[in-house]
PDB file of N, CA and C in Angstrom:
ATOM      1  N   UNK A  16       6.809   3.588  19.397  1.00  0.00           N
ATOM      2  CA  UNK A  16       6.819   5.006  19.680  1.00  0.00           C
ATOM      3  C   UNK A  16       8.220   5.375  20.171  1.00  0.00           C
ATOM      4  N   UNK A  17       8.772   6.471  19.640  1.00  0.00           N
ATOM      5  CA  UNK A  17      10.108   6.886  20.076  1.00  0.00           C
ATOM      6  C   UNK A  17      10.151   7.196  21.570  1.00  0.00           C
ATOM      7  N   UNK A  18      11.287   6.914  22.191  1.00  0.00           N
ATOM      8  CA  UNK A  18      11.452   7.150  23.627  1.00  0.00           C
ATOM      9  C   UNK A  18      11.282   8.636  23.945  1.00  0.00           C
ATOM     10  N   UNK A  19      10.569   8.924  25.025  1.00  0.00           N
ATOM     11  CA  UNK A  19      10.378  10.299  25.453  1.00  0.00           C
ATOM     12  C   UNK A  19       9.242  11.018  24.752  1.00  0.00           C
ATOM     13  N   UNK A  20       8.499  10.317  23.908  1.00  0.00           N
ATOM     14  CA  UNK A  20       7.389  10.941  23.190  1.00  0.00           C
ATOM     15  C   UNK A  20       6.063  10.597  23.855  1.00  0.00           C
ATOM     16  N   UNK A  21       5.132  11.494  23.724  1.00  0.00           N
ATOM     17  CA  UNK A  21       3.773  11.278  24.197  1.00  0.00           C
ATOM     18  C   UNK A  21       2.852  11.238  22.987  1.00  0.00           C
ATOM     19  N   UNK A  22       1.877  10.351  23.009  1.00  0.00           N
ATOM     20  CA  UNK A  22       0.927  10.214  21.903  1.00  0.00           C
ATOM     21  C   UNK A  22      -0.398  10.850  22.312  1.00  0.00           C
ATOM     22  N   UNK A  23      -0.959  11.646  21.422  1.00  0.00           N
ATOM     23  CA  UNK A  23      -2.214  12.342  21.682  1.00  0.00           C
ATOM     24  C   UNK A  23      -3.182  12.126  20.532  1.00  0.00           C
ATOM     25  N   UNK A  24      -4.461  12.165  20.828  1.00  0.00           N
ATOM     26  CA  UNK A  24      -5.512  12.157  19.816  1.00  0.00           C
ATOM     27  C   UNK A  24      -6.431  13.330  20.118  1.00  0.00           C
ATOM     28  N   UNK A  25      -6.704  14.129  19.096  1.00  0.00           N
ATOM     29  CA  UNK A  25      -7.610  15.266  19.248  1.00  0.00           C
ATOM     30  C   UNK A  25      -8.674  15.183  18.171  1.00  0.00           C
ATOM     31  N   UNK A  26      -9.831  15.718  18.463  1.00  0.00           N
ATOM     32  CA  UNK A  26     -10.938  15.736  17.514  1.00  0.00           C
ATOM     33  C   UNK A  26     -11.128  17.169  17.018  1.00  0.00           C
ATOM     34  N   UNK A  27     -11.222  17.313  15.694  1.00  0.00           N
ATOM     35  CA  UNK A  27     -11.429  18.620  15.082  1.00  0.00           C
ATOM     36  C   UNK A  27     -12.680  18.579  14.219  1.00  0.00           C
ATOM     37  N   UNK A  28     -13.507  19.595  14.316  1.00  0.00           N
ATOM     38  CA  UNK A  28     -14.696  19.724  13.477  1.00  0.00           C
ATOM     39  C   UNK A  28     -14.459  20.868  12.502  1.00  0.00           C
ATOM     40  N   UNK A  29     -14.702  20.612  11.229  1.00  0.00           N
ATOM     41  CA  UNK A  29     -14.567  21.645  10.202  1.00  0.00           C
ATOM     42  C   UNK A  29     -15.795  21.610   9.313  1.00  0.00           C
ATOM     43  N   UNK A  30     -16.005  22.691   8.608  1.00  0.00           N
ATOM     44  CA  UNK A  30     -17.128  22.773   7.682  1.00  0.00           C
ATOM     45  C   UNK A  30     -16.581  22.613   6.268  1.00  0.00           C
ATOM     46  N   UNK A  31     -17.159  21.687   5.481  1.00  0.00           N
ATOM     47  CA  UNK A  31     -16.686  21.488   4.115  1.00  0.00           C
ATOM     48  C   UNK A  31     -17.296  22.529   3.182  1.00  0.00           C
ATOM     49  N   UNK A  32     -16.962  22.423   1.896  1.00  0.00           N
ATOM     50  CA  UNK A  32     -17.420  23.415   0.911  1.00  0.00           C
ATOM     51  C   UNK A  32     -18.936  23.435   0.733  1.00  0.00           C
ATOM     52  N   UNK A  33     -19.627  22.390   1.177  1.00  0.00           N
ATOM     53  CA  UNK A  33     -21.090  22.329   1.089  1.00  0.00           C
ATOM     54  C   UNK A  33     -21.770  22.771   2.383  1.00  0.00           C
ATOM     55  N   UNK A  34     -20.984  23.235   3.349  1.00  0.00           N
ATOM     56  CA  UNK A  34     -21.544  23.666   4.621  1.00  0.00           C
ATOM     57  C   UNK A  34     -21.815  22.534   5.592  1.00  0.00           C
ATOM     58  N   UNK A  35     -21.392  21.320   5.242  1.00  0.00           N
ATOM     59  CA  UNK A  35     -21.587  20.156   6.114  1.00  0.00           C
ATOM     60  C   UNK A  35     -20.443  20.066   7.125  1.00  0.00           C
ATOM     61  N   UNK A  36     -20.764  19.655   8.341  1.00  0.00           N
ATOM     62  CA  UNK A  36     -19.731  19.471   9.353  1.00  0.00           C
ATOM     63  C   UNK A  36     -19.009  18.148   9.128  1.00  0.00           C
ATOM     64  N   UNK A  37     -17.676  18.196   9.138  1.00  0.00           N
ATOM     65  CA  UNK A  37     -16.845  17.006   8.999  1.00  0.00           C
ATOM     66  C   UNK A  37     -15.977  16.921  10.251  1.00  0.00           C
ATOM     67  N   UNK A  38     -15.906  15.739  10.850  1.00  0.00           N
ATOM     68  CA  UNK A  38     -15.141  15.548  12.081  1.00  0.00           C
ATOM     69  C   UNK A  38     -13.929  14.674  11.773  1.00  0.00           C
ATOM     70  N   UNK A  39     -12.755  15.128  12.208  1.00  0.00           N
ATOM     71  CA  UNK A  39     -11.517  14.389  12.010  1.00  0.00           C
ATOM     72  C   UNK A  39     -10.906  14.044  13.353  1.00  0.00           C
ATOM     73  N   UNK A  40     -10.351  12.835  13.451  1.00  0.00           N
ATOM     74  CA  UNK A  40      -9.513  12.456  14.585  1.00  0.00           C
ATOM     75  C   UNK A  40      -8.072  12.597  14.118  1.00  0.00           C
ATOM     76  N   UNK A  41      -7.281  13.348  14.851  1.00  0.00           N
ATOM     77  CA  UNK A  41      -5.884  13.573  14.499  1.00  0.00           C
ATOM     78  C   UNK A  41      -5.027  12.975  15.605  1.00  0.00           C
ATOM     79  N   UNK A  42      -4.148  12.038  15.229  1.00  0.00           N
ATOM     80  CA  UNK A  42      -3.238  11.416  16.182  1.00  0.00           C
ATOM     81  C   UNK A  42      -1.837  11.941  15.910  1.00  0.00           C
ATOM     82  N   UNK A  43      -1.121  12.289  16.980  1.00  0.00           N
ATOM     83  CA  UNK A  43       0.211  12.847  16.796  1.00  0.00           C
ATOM     84  C   UNK A  43       1.093  12.545  17.999  1.00  0.00           C
ATOM     85  N   UNK A  44       2.400  12.662  17.778  1.00  0.00           N
ATOM     86  CA  UNK A  44       3.399  12.482  18.827  1.00  0.00           C
ATOM     87  C   UNK A  44       4.032  13.827  19.134  1.00  0.00           C
ATOM     88  N   UNK A  45       4.331  14.060  20.400  1.00  0.00           N
ATOM     89  CA  UNK A  45       5.085  15.243  20.790  1.00  0.00           C
ATOM     90  C   UNK A  45       6.219  14.768  21.679  1.00  0.00           C
ATOM     91  N   UNK A  46       7.439  15.159  21.323  1.00  0.00           N
ATOM     92  CA  UNK A  46       8.573  14.767  22.146  1.00  0.00           C
ATOM     93  C   UNK A  46       8.700  15.722  23.323  1.00  0.00           C
ATOM     94  N   UNK A  47       8.850  15.156  24.497  1.00  0.00           N
ATOM     95  CA  UNK A  47       9.025  15.958  25.699  1.00  0.00           C
ATOM     96  C   UNK A  47       7.843  16.844  26.018  1.00  0.00           C
ATOM     97  N   UNK A  48       6.656  16.406  25.683  1.00  0.00           N
ATOM     98  CA  UNK A  48       5.472  17.253  25.829  1.00  0.00           C
ATOM     99  C   UNK A  48       5.124  17.496  27.283  1.00  0.00           C
ATOM    100  N   UNK A  49       4.657  18.693  27.543  1.00  0.00           N
ATOM    101  CA  UNK A  49       4.062  19.044  28.826  1.00  0.00           C
ATOM    102  C   UNK A  49       2.595  19.305  28.528  1.00  0.00           C
ATOM    103  N   UNK A  50       1.677  18.342  28.816  1.00  0.00           N
ATOM    104  CA  UNK A  50       0.273  18.491  28.428  1.00  0.00           C
ATOM    105  C   UNK A  50      -0.367  19.787  28.901  1.00  0.00           C
ATOM    106  N   UNK A  51       0.122  20.353  29.987  1.00  0.00           N
ATOM    107  CA  UNK A  51      -0.431  21.603  30.477  1.00  0.00           C
ATOM    108  C   UNK A  51      -0.057  22.798  29.634  1.00  0.00           C
ATOM    109  N   UNK A  52       0.878  22.616  28.693  1.00  0.00           N
ATOM    110  CA  UNK A  52       1.338  23.737  27.882  1.00  0.00           C
ATOM    111  C   UNK A  52       1.076  23.518  26.395  1.00  0.00           C
ATOM    112  N   UNK A  53       0.082  22.718  26.053  1.00  0.00           N
ATOM    113  CA  UNK A  53      -0.227  22.486  24.643  1.00  0.00           C
ATOM    114  C   UNK A  53      -1.147  23.561  24.079  1.00  0.00           C
ATOM    115  N   UNK A  54      -1.736  24.386  24.926  1.00  0.00           N
ATOM    116  CA  UNK A  54      -2.687  25.395  24.489  1.00  0.00           C
ATOM    117  C   UNK A  54      -2.248  26.757  25.003  1.00  0.00           C
ATOM    118  N   UNK A  55      -2.690  27.790  24.340  1.00  0.00           N
ATOM    119  CA  UNK A  55      -2.401  29.140  24.799  1.00  0.00           C
ATOM    120  C   UNK A  55      -1.538  29.884  23.812  1.00  0.00           C
ATOM    121  N   UNK A  56      -1.040  31.055  24.209  1.00  0.00           N
ATOM    122  CA  UNK A  56      -0.208  31.841  23.301  1.00  0.00           C
ATOM    123  C   UNK A  56       1.093  31.104  22.985  1.00  0.00           C
ATOM    124  N   UNK A  57       1.639  31.305  21.773  1.00  0.00           N
ATOM    125  CA  UNK A  57       2.832  30.557  21.347  1.00  0.00           C
ATOM    126  C   UNK A  57       3.993  30.620  22.335  1.00  0.00           C
ATOM    127  N   UNK A  58       4.183  31.751  22.985  1.00  0.00           N
ATOM    128  CA  UNK A  58       5.323  31.863  23.905  1.00  0.00           C
ATOM    129  C   UNK A  58       5.163  30.978  25.141  1.00  0.00           C
ATOM    130  N   UNK A  59       3.942  30.526  25.438  1.00  0.00           N
ATOM    131  CA  UNK A  59       3.710  29.668  26.596  1.00  0.00           C
ATOM    132  C   UNK A  59       3.603  28.193  26.235  1.00  0.00           C
ATOM    133  N   UNK A  60       3.656  27.861  24.953  1.00  0.00           N
ATOM    134  CA  UNK A  60       3.447  26.477  24.512  1.00  0.00           C
ATOM    135  C   UNK A  60       4.766  25.746  24.317  1.00  0.00           C
ATOM    136  N   UNK A  61       4.714  24.449  24.501  1.00  0.00           N
ATOM    137  CA  UNK A  61       5.843  23.576  24.215  1.00  0.00           C
ATOM    138  C   UNK A  61       5.349  22.510  23.267  1.00  0.00           C
ATOM    139  N   UNK A  62       6.062  22.103  22.261  1.00  0.00           N
ATOM    140  CA  UNK A  62       7.415  22.501  21.898  1.00  0.00           C
ATOM    141  C   UNK A  62       7.425  23.816  21.123  1.00  0.00           C
ATOM    142  N   UNK A  63       8.469  24.615  21.273  1.00  0.00           N
ATOM    143  CA  UNK A  63       8.548  25.873  20.550  1.00  0.00           C
ATOM    144  C   UNK A  63       8.852  25.674  19.073  1.00  0.00           C
ATOM    145  N   UNK A  64       9.479  24.555  18.727  1.00  0.00           N
ATOM    146  CA  UNK A  64       9.852  24.278  17.340  1.00  0.00           C
ATOM    147  C   UNK A  64       8.851  23.303  16.748  1.00  0.00           C
ATOM    148  N   UNK A  65       8.167  23.670  15.645  1.00  0.00           N
ATOM    149  CA  UNK A  65       7.164  22.768  15.078  1.00  0.00           C
ATOM    150  C   UNK A  65       7.725  21.432  14.607  1.00  0.00           C
ATOM    151  N   UNK A  66       9.018  21.320  14.430  1.00  0.00           N
ATOM    152  CA  UNK A  66       9.623  20.062  14.008  1.00  0.00           C
ATOM    153  C   UNK A  66       9.546  18.980  15.072  1.00  0.00           C
ATOM    154  N   UNK A  67       9.193  19.353  16.298  1.00  0.00           N
ATOM    155  CA  UNK A  67       9.113  18.386  17.383  1.00  0.00           C
ATOM    156  C   UNK A  67       7.758  17.697  17.464  1.00  0.00           C
ATOM    157  N   UNK A  68       6.847  18.020  16.554  1.00  0.00           N
ATOM    158  CA  UNK A  68       5.526  17.398  16.514  1.00  0.00           C
ATOM    159  C   UNK A  68       5.442  16.540  15.261  1.00  0.00           C
ATOM    160  N   UNK A  69       5.013  15.302  15.408  1.00  0.00           N
ATOM    161  CA  UNK A  69       4.882  14.405  14.257  1.00  0.00           C
ATOM    162  C   UNK A  69       3.444  13.906  14.171  1.00  0.00           C
ATOM    163  N   UNK A  70       2.751  14.297  13.100  1.00  0.00           N
ATOM    164  CA  UNK A  70       1.397  13.810  12.857  1.00  0.00           C
ATOM    165  C   UNK A  70       1.509  12.475  12.145  1.00  0.00           C
ATOM    166  N   UNK A  71       0.804  11.459  12.630  1.00  0.00           N
ATOM    167  CA  UNK A  71       0.919  10.170  11.962  1.00  0.00           C
ATOM    168  C   UNK A  71      -0.403   9.575  11.534  1.00  0.00           C
ATOM    169  N   UNK A  72      -1.521  10.182  11.870  1.00  0.00           N
ATOM    170  CA  UNK A  72      -2.783   9.653  11.359  1.00  0.00           C
ATOM    171  C   UNK A  72      -3.861  10.722  11.459  1.00  0.00           C
ATOM    172  N   UNK A  73      -4.555  10.940  10.338  1.00  0.00           N
ATOM    173  CA  UNK A  73      -5.724  11.818  10.310  1.00  0.00           C
ATOM    174  C   UNK A  73      -6.839  11.005   9.673  1.00  0.00           C
ATOM    175  N   UNK A  74      -7.927  10.774  10.403  1.00  0.00           N
ATOM    176  CA  UNK A  74      -9.032   9.976   9.883  1.00  0.00           C
ATOM    177  C   UNK A  74     -10.336  10.745  10.013  1.00  0.00           C
ATOM    178  N   UNK A  75     -11.158  10.616   8.988  1.00  0.00           N
ATOM    179  CA  UNK A  75     -12.472  11.250   9.011  1.00  0.00           C
ATOM    180  C   UNK A  75     -13.447  10.318   9.708  1.00  0.00           C
ATOM    181  N   UNK A  76     -14.200  10.846  10.656  1.00  0.00           N
ATOM    182  CA  UNK A  76     -15.211  10.042  11.336  1.00  0.00           C
ATOM    183  C   UNK A  76     -16.406   9.859  10.414  1.00  0.00           C
ATOM    184  N   UNK A  77     -17.010   8.707  10.490  1.00  0.00           N
ATOM    185  CA  UNK A  77     -18.221   8.441   9.716  1.00  0.00           C
ATOM    186  C   UNK A  77     -19.409   9.017  10.466  1.00  0.00           C
ATOM    187  N   UNK A  78     -20.191   9.855   9.797  1.00  0.00           N
ATOM    188  CA  UNK A  78     -21.286  10.549  10.471  1.00  0.00           C
ATOM    189  C   UNK A  78     -22.645   9.927  10.190  1.00  0.00           C
ATOM    190  N   UNK A  79     -22.729   8.992   9.272  1.00  0.00           N
ATOM    191  CA  UNK A  79     -23.995   8.345   8.969  1.00  0.00           C
ATOM    192  C   UNK A  79     -24.887   9.141   8.035  1.00  0.00           C
ATOM    193  N   UNK A  80     -24.340  10.197   7.431  1.00  0.00           N
ATOM    194  CA  UNK A  80     -25.123  10.988   6.476  1.00  0.00           C
ATOM    195  C   UNK A  80     -24.978  10.436   5.089  1.00  0.00           C
TER     196      UNK A  80
END
């Protein structure tokens, strides 16, 4: 992991074209991240430049269906 970066994993639920719920785990790095400012209006979030976020893994969870 690059120096000064923080690694995060978030879970996202989306509905596919058949109306089924699909859950994804998204892992990403943020350089110089302030976890308290990852949410909210864009002017309050860090990093201000989207180039400072690197997504490195998106995996679909197995739901057993």
